[in-house]
PDB file of C-alpha atoms in Angstrom:
ATOM      1  CA  MET A   1      32.510  -4.235 -13.150  1.00 34.00           C
ATOM      2  CA  GLN A   2      29.230  -2.768 -11.429  1.00 38.00           C
ATOM      3  CA  PRO A   3      29.329  -1.416  -7.815  1.00 41.00           C
ATOM      4  CA  THR A   4      28.865  -3.707  -4.943  1.00 40.00           C
ATOM      5  CA  GLY A   5      25.558  -4.201  -3.844  1.00 43.00           C
ATOM      6  CA  SER A   6      23.672  -3.059  -7.415  1.00 42.00           C
ATOM      7  CA  VAL A   7      21.055  -4.567  -8.978  1.00 44.00           C
ATOM      8  CA  ARG A   8      21.716  -6.379 -12.116  1.00 45.00           C
ATOM      9  CA  PRO A   9      17.848  -6.678 -13.897  1.00 49.00           C
ATOM     10  CA  GLY A  10      17.979 -10.898 -13.354  1.00 56.00           C
ATOM     11  CA  GLY A  11      20.800 -10.877 -12.298  1.00 81.00           C
ATOM     12  CA  ARG A  12      21.218 -12.775  -8.815  1.00 81.00           C
ATOM     13  CA  THR A  13      21.395  -9.502  -7.173  1.00 86.00           C
ATOM     14  CA  ALA A  14      17.982  -9.341  -8.426  1.00 90.00           C
ATOM     15  CA  ARG A  15      17.039 -12.924  -8.442  1.00 92.00           C
ATOM     16  CA  THR A  16      17.813 -13.214  -4.935  1.00 94.00           C
ATOM     17  CA  LYS A  17      15.731 -10.385  -3.463  1.00 93.00           C
ATOM     18  CA  ALA A  18      12.245 -12.275  -5.573  1.00 93.00           C
ATOM     19  CA  ALA A  19      13.499 -15.494  -3.729  1.00 96.00           C
ATOM     20  CA  VAL A  20      13.672 -13.702   0.100  1.00 96.00           C
ATOM     21  CA  THR A  21      11.095 -11.120  -0.965  1.00 94.00           C
ATOM     22  CA  GLU A  22       8.633 -14.578  -1.953  1.00 94.00           C
ATOM     23  CA  ALA A  23       9.953 -16.284   1.529  1.00 96.00           C
ATOM     24  CA  LEU A  24       9.411 -13.428   3.604  1.00 96.00           C
ATOM     25  CA  VAL A  25       5.647 -13.577   2.527  1.00 94.00           C
ATOM     26  CA  ALA A  26       4.858 -17.201   2.078  1.00 95.00           C
ATOM     27  CA  GLU A  27       6.356 -16.955   5.852  1.00 96.00           C
ATOM     28  CA  LEU A  28       4.180 -14.271   7.273  1.00 94.00           C
ATOM     29  CA  LEU A  29       1.315 -15.325   5.830  1.00 94.00           C
ATOM     30  CA  GLU A  30       1.704 -19.471   7.296  1.00 95.00           C
ATOM     31  CA  VAL A  31       3.028 -18.465  11.064  1.00 95.00           C
ATOM     32  CA  GLY A  32       2.555 -14.313  11.242  1.00 93.00           C
ATOM     33  CA  TYR A  33       5.321 -12.152  12.309  1.00 93.00           C
ATOM     34  CA  ALA A  34       5.980 -12.973  15.367  1.00 92.00           C
ATOM     35  CA  GLY A  35       7.082 -16.922  14.143  1.00 94.00           C
ATOM     36  CA  THR A  36       9.114 -15.702  11.296  1.00 96.00           C
ATOM     37  CA  THR A  37      12.647 -15.278  11.319  1.00 96.00           C
ATOM     38  CA  ILE A  38      15.403 -14.748   8.968  1.00 97.00           C
ATOM     39  CA  GLU A  39      16.891 -18.533   9.438  1.00 96.00           C
ATOM     40  CA  ARG A  40      13.418 -18.944   8.045  1.00 96.00           C
ATOM     41  CA  ILE A  41      13.306 -17.245   5.101  1.00 97.00           C
ATOM     42  CA  ALA A  42      16.822 -17.923   4.344  1.00 97.00           C
ATOM     43  CA  GLN A  43      16.233 -20.957   4.447  1.00 97.00           C
ATOM     44  CA  ARG A  44      12.563 -21.438   2.455  1.00 97.00           C
ATOM     45  CA  ALA A  45      14.814 -18.991  -0.174  1.00 97.00           C
ATOM     46  CA  GLY A  46      17.123 -21.620  -0.836  1.00 96.00           C
ATOM     47  CA  VAL A  47      19.767 -18.652   0.489  1.00 96.00           C
ATOM     48  CA  ALA A  48      21.911 -18.248   3.182  1.00 96.00           C
ATOM     49  CA  LYS A  49      21.145 -16.311   5.938  1.00 95.00           C
ATOM     50  CA  THR A  50      24.531 -14.249   6.271  1.00 96.00           C
ATOM     51  CA  THR A  51      23.108 -12.659   2.763  1.00 95.00           C
ATOM     52  CA  VAL A  52      19.747 -11.860   4.429  1.00 96.00           C
ATOM     53  CA  TYR A  53      21.269  -9.992   7.167  1.00 95.00           C
ATOM     54  CA  ARG A  54      24.429  -8.200   4.977  1.00 95.00           C
ATOM     55  CA  ARG A  55      21.361  -7.141   2.257  1.00 94.00           C
ATOM     56  CA  TRP A  56      18.300  -5.881   4.624  1.00 95.00           C
ATOM     57  CA  GLY A  57      20.300  -6.115   8.542  1.00 94.00           C
ATOM     58  CA  SER A  58      16.808  -7.413   9.887  1.00 93.00           C
ATOM     59  CA  LEU A  59      13.326  -8.460   9.943  1.00 94.00           C
ATOM     60  CA  ALA A  60      11.245  -5.251   9.916  1.00 91.00           C
ATOM     61  CA  GLN A  61      13.857  -3.623   7.003  1.00 92.00           C
ATOM     62  CA  LEU A  62      13.634  -7.119   5.280  1.00 94.00           C
ATOM     63  CA  VAL A  63       9.683  -6.405   5.536  1.00 94.00           C
ATOM     64  CA  VAL A  64       9.764  -2.679   4.691  1.00 92.00           C
ATOM     65  CA  ASP A  65      11.883  -3.006   1.932  1.00 91.00           C
ATOM     66  CA  ALA A  66       8.780  -5.771   0.619  1.00 90.00           C
ATOM     67  CA  PHE A  67       6.220  -3.435   1.111  1.00 90.00           C
ATOM     68  CA  ALA A  68       8.293  -0.791  -0.786  1.00 85.00           C
ATOM     69  CA  ASP A  69       7.908  -3.633  -4.009  1.00 80.00           C
ATOM     70  CA  THR A  70       4.556  -5.167  -3.411  1.00 70.00           C
ATOM     71  CA  ALA A  71       2.453  -2.702  -1.821  1.00 65.00           C
ATOM     72  CA  GLY A  72       3.853   0.232  -3.443  1.00 61.00           C
ATOM     73  CA  ALA A  73       2.908  -0.587  -6.760  1.00 68.00           C
ATOM     74  CA  GLN A  74       0.197   2.372  -7.907  1.00 66.00           C
ATOM     75  CA  VAL A  75      -3.283   1.790  -8.433  1.00 74.00           C
ATOM     76  CA  PRO A  76      -4.685   2.197 -11.687  1.00 83.00           C
ATOM     77  CA  LEU A  77      -6.197   5.486 -12.072  1.00 91.00           C
ATOM     78  CA  PRO A  78      -9.868   5.901 -13.681  1.00 95.00           C
ATOM     79  CA  ASP A  79     -10.637   7.470 -16.010  1.00 96.00           C
ATOM     80  CA  THR A  80     -15.076   7.234 -15.945  1.00 97.00           C
ATOM     81  CA  GLY A  81     -16.142  10.433 -16.529  1.00 96.00           C
ATOM     82  CA  SER A  82     -17.194  11.693 -13.917  1.00 98.00           C
ATOM     83  CA  LEU A  83     -15.947  12.122 -10.350  1.00 98.00           C
ATOM     84  CA  GLU A  84     -18.115   9.926  -8.288  1.00 98.00           C
ATOM     85  CA  GLY A  85     -17.654   7.038 -10.808  1.00 98.00           C
ATOM     86  CA  ASP A  86     -13.914   7.714 -10.640  1.00 98.00           C
ATOM     87  CA  LEU A  87     -13.675   7.651  -6.790  1.00 97.00           C
ATOM     88  CA  ARG A  88     -16.150   4.689  -6.864  1.00 97.00           C
ATOM     89  CA  GLU A  89     -13.433   2.547  -8.985  1.00 96.00           C
ATOM     90  CA  LEU A  90     -10.320   3.860  -7.154  1.00 94.00           C
ATOM     91  CA  GLY A  91     -12.178   2.970  -3.615  1.00 94.00           C
ATOM     92  CA  ARG A  92     -13.225  -0.977  -5.123  1.00 94.00           C
ATOM     93  CA  ALA A  93      -9.209  -1.098  -5.931  1.00 92.00           C
ATOM     94  CA  SER A  94      -8.050   0.005  -3.259  1.00 90.00           C
ATOM     95  CA  ILE A  95     -10.554  -2.209  -1.465  1.00 92.00           C
ATOM     96  CA  ALA A  96      -9.450  -5.592  -3.571  1.00 92.00           C
ATOM     97  CA  MET A  97      -5.805  -4.582  -3.074  1.00 89.00           C
ATOM     98  CA  LEU A  98      -6.838  -4.609   1.032  1.00 90.00           C
ATOM     99  CA  ARG A  99      -8.440  -8.663   0.303  1.00 92.00           C
ATOM    100  CA  MET A 100      -5.688  -9.631  -1.443  1.00 91.00           C
ATOM    101  CA  PRO A 101      -3.754 -11.633   1.319  1.00 93.00           C
ATOM    102  CA  HIS A 102      -0.307 -11.654   0.186  1.00 90.00           C
ATOM    103  CA  LEU A 103       0.089  -8.041  -0.385  1.00 90.00           C
ATOM    104  CA  ARG A 104      -2.368  -7.323   3.450  1.00 91.00           C
ATOM    105  CA  ALA A 105       0.456  -9.817   4.863  1.00 93.00           C
ATOM    106  CA  VAL A 106       3.484  -7.593   4.115  1.00 93.00           C
ATOM    107  CA  PHE A 107       0.978  -4.465   5.060  1.00 93.00           C
ATOM    108  CA  ASP A 108      -0.184  -5.540   7.729  1.00 94.00           C
ATOM    109  CA  VAL A 109       2.858  -5.923   9.388  1.00 94.00           C
ATOM    110  CA  VAL A 110       4.748  -1.909   7.952  1.00 94.00           C
ATOM    111  CA  VAL A 111       1.363  -0.499  10.020  1.00 94.00           C
ATOM    112  CA  ARG A 112       1.885  -1.795  13.302  1.00 93.00           C
ATOM    113  CA  GLU A 113       5.644  -1.157  12.935  1.00 92.00           C
ATOM    114  CA  ALA A 114       4.902   2.269  11.654  1.00 93.00           C
ATOM    115  CA  ILE A 115       3.749   2.819  15.215  1.00 93.00           C
ATOM    116  CA  HIS A 116       7.840   2.576  16.932  1.00 92.00           C
ATOM    117  CA  ASP A 117       9.915   1.812  14.405  1.00 91.00           C
ATOM    118  CA  PRO A 118      10.571   5.195  11.860  1.00 92.00           C
ATOM    119  CA  ALA A 119      12.044   2.806   8.467  1.00 89.00           C
ATOM    120  CA  ALA A 120       8.315   1.506   8.871  1.00 91.00           C
ATOM    121  CA  ARG A 121       6.701   4.947   9.493  1.00 94.00           C
ATOM    122  CA  SER A 122       8.167   6.991   6.664  1.00 92.00           C
ATOM    123  CA  ALA A 123       7.576   3.719   4.357  1.00 91.00           C
ATOM    124  CA  LEU A 124       4.116   4.147   5.260  1.00 92.00           C
ATOM    125  CA  THR A 125       3.876   7.931   4.766  1.00 93.00           C
ATOM    126  CA  GLU A 126       5.723   7.863   1.858  1.00 90.00           C
ATOM    127  CA  PHE A 127       3.204   5.013   0.347  1.00 90.00           C
ATOM    128  CA  PHE A 128       0.124   7.163   1.396  1.00 92.00           C
ATOM    129  CA  ALA A 129       1.918  10.132  -0.175  1.00 92.00           C
ATOM    130  CA  ALA A 130       2.515   8.806  -3.454  1.00 89.00           C
ATOM    131  CA  ARG A 131      -1.480   7.559  -3.692  1.00 90.00           C
ATOM    132  CA  ILE A 132      -2.438  10.505  -2.527  1.00 93.00           C
ATOM    133  CA  ALA A 133      -0.591  12.506  -5.465  1.00 92.00           C
ATOM    134  CA  ASN A 134      -1.216  10.083  -7.840  1.00 91.00           C
ATOM    135  CA  GLY A 135      -5.138  10.734  -6.938  1.00 94.00           C
ATOM    136  CA  ALA A 136      -4.621  13.893  -7.632  1.00 95.00           C
ATOM    137  CA  ALA A 137      -5.510  14.430 -11.426  1.00 96.00           C
ATOM    138  CA  ILE A 138      -8.832  12.673 -10.711  1.00 97.00           C
ATOM    139  CA  VAL A 139      -9.754  15.795  -8.146  1.00 98.00           C
ATOM    140  CA  GLU A 140      -8.103  18.056 -11.004  1.00 97.00           C
ATOM    141  CA  ARG A 141     -10.540  17.115 -14.141  1.00 97.00           C
ATOM    142  CA  ALA A 142     -13.325  16.828 -11.694  1.00 98.00           C
ATOM    143  CA  VAL A 143     -13.088  20.629 -11.086  1.00 98.00           C
ATOM    144  CA  ALA A 144     -12.198  20.990 -14.865  1.00 97.00           C
ATOM    145  CA  ARG A 145     -16.044  19.955 -15.502  1.00 97.00           C
ATOM    146  CA  GLY A 146     -17.741  21.607 -12.978  1.00 97.00           C
ATOM    147  CA  GLU A 147     -18.476  19.017 -11.098  1.00 97.00           C
ATOM    148  CA  ALA A 148     -15.985  20.404  -8.350  1.00 98.00           C
ATOM    149  CA  ALA A 149     -15.819  23.668  -6.104  1.00 97.00           C
ATOM    150  CA  GLU A 150     -12.513  26.021  -7.572  1.00 97.00           C
ATOM    151  CA  GLY A 151     -10.428  25.517  -4.688  1.00 97.00           C
ATOM    152  CA  THR A 152     -11.174  22.470  -3.988  1.00 98.00           C
ATOM    153  CA  ASP A 153      -8.115  19.917  -2.409  1.00 98.00           C
ATOM    154  CA  PRO A 154      -7.320  17.369  -3.872  1.00 97.00           C
ATOM    155  CA  ALA A 155      -5.355  15.795  -1.487  1.00 97.00           C
ATOM    156  CA  GLU A 156      -8.050  16.032   1.098  1.00 97.00           C
ATOM    157  CA  VAL A 157     -10.273  14.176  -1.434  1.00 98.00           C
ATOM    158  CA  ILE A 158      -8.460  11.207  -1.813  1.00 96.00           C
ATOM    159  CA  ARG A 159      -7.798  11.278   1.558  1.00 96.00           C
ATOM    160  CA  MET A 160     -11.142  10.633   2.945  1.00 96.00           C
ATOM    161  CA  VAL A 161     -11.571   8.346  -0.369  1.00 94.00           C
ATOM    162  CA  GLY A 162      -9.481   5.649   1.729  1.00 93.00           C
ATOM    163  CA  ALA A 163     -10.524   6.479   5.263  1.00 95.00           C
ATOM    164  CA  PRO A 164     -13.153   4.447   5.547  1.00 96.00           C
ATOM    165  CA  TYR A 165     -11.337   1.196   4.305  1.00 94.00           C
ATOM    166  CA  TYR A 166      -8.378   1.508   6.270  1.00 94.00           C
ATOM    167  CA  ALA A 167     -10.081   2.366   9.440  1.00 95.00           C
ATOM    168  CA  ARG A 168     -12.870  -1.286   8.376  1.00 96.00           C
ATOM    169  CA  ALA A 169      -9.100  -3.300   8.420  1.00 95.00           C
ATOM    170  CA  TYR A 170      -7.202  -1.579  11.083  1.00 95.00           C
ATOM    171  CA  ILE A 171      -9.388  -0.157  13.511  1.00 95.00           C
ATOM    172  CA  THR A 172     -12.888  -2.048  13.178  1.00 96.00           C
ATOM    173  CA  GLY A 173     -12.443  -5.288  12.329  1.00 95.00           C
ATOM    174  CA  GLU A 174     -15.364  -4.724  10.128  1.00 95.00           C
ATOM    175  CA  PRO A 175     -15.734  -6.646   6.198  1.00 93.00           C
ATOM    176  CA  LEU A 176     -14.495  -4.658   3.223  1.00 93.00           C
ATOM    177  CA  ASP A 177     -17.288  -4.665   1.836  1.00 90.00           C
ATOM    178  CA  PRO A 178     -17.369  -3.062  -1.999  1.00 90.00           C
ATOM    179  CA  ALA A 179     -20.237  -1.634  -1.656  1.00 94.00           C
ATOM    180  CA  LEU A 180     -18.418   0.465   0.969  1.00 95.00           C
ATOM    181  CA  ALA A 181     -16.569   2.596  -2.219  1.00 95.00           C
ATOM    182  CA  ASP A 182     -20.020   3.081  -3.781  1.00 96.00           C
ATOM    183  CA  ARG A 183     -20.902   5.320  -0.530  1.00 96.00           C
ATOM    184  CA  THR A 184     -18.519   6.307   0.274  1.00 97.00           C
ATOM    185  CA  ALA A 185     -17.515   8.000  -3.477  1.00 98.00           C
ATOM    186  CA  ALA A 186     -20.835   9.616  -3.352  1.00 98.00           C
ATOM    187  CA  VAL A 187     -20.337  11.180  -0.076  1.00 98.00           C
ATOM    188  CA  ILE A 188     -17.070  12.808  -1.290  1.00 98.00           C
ATOM    189  CA  ALA A 189     -18.452  13.347  -4.813  1.00 98.00           C
ATOM    190  CA  LEU A 190     -21.332  15.568  -3.046  1.00 98.00           C
ATOM    191  CA  ALA A 191     -19.429  17.221  -0.389  1.00 98.00           C
ATOM    192  CA  ALA A 192     -16.674  18.293  -3.154  1.00 98.00           C
ATOM    193  CA  ARG A 193     -19.541  19.500  -5.353  1.00 97.00           C
ATOM    194  CA  GLU A 194     -20.754  21.839  -2.515  1.00 97.00           C
ATOM    195  CA  GLY A 195     -17.240  23.161  -1.798  1.00 97.00           C
ATOM    196  CA  LEU A 196     -16.751  21.415   1.828  1.00 97.00           C
ATOM    197  CA  LEU A 197     -13.467  20.296   0.417  1.00 97.00           C
ATOM    198  CA  LEU A 198     -11.724  23.422   0.286  1.00 97.00           C
ATOM    199  CA  ARG A 199      -7.903  23.789   0.651  1.00 92.00           C
TER     200      ARG A 199
END
């Protein structure tokens, strides 16, 4: 017998979680966070609202959990043979993710809630930490090829790659144009080559 609350792949718990997550995203897209309620989600998912409350406790925690499952997936790591090419592809993949309505709906809520909700703040911090750690290999390869100065800080390079996209998405509201990835990659590759991004 499995412990209470454990998830059997393909089991009822997994199916319930998938249905509730799908219902959450649909509600966020349809009525926004302000209009989304546990009751509406439960009705749309075809489960009892007590099931949702028992598992997640609150709407905020449900959003955080959905964020970990959807936006938390790693962007595939490119290997084009050049630092600029890798950063460009990484940037384009990030922009594509931010332009996906179902991912953006959850991401938007977590970013907003992170201001005052510790669970959301932790989820967002872990998300970016994982992205930075995953992208470090790009910089390490560039250093080995002589494209980036010895001692270049991989974390700082990857942070700088994402900064313009998230600034546009959540601060200035400007369009997320894939051409931005090209300009950003060129500038950061030049800075890394000139030794401006050292640890």
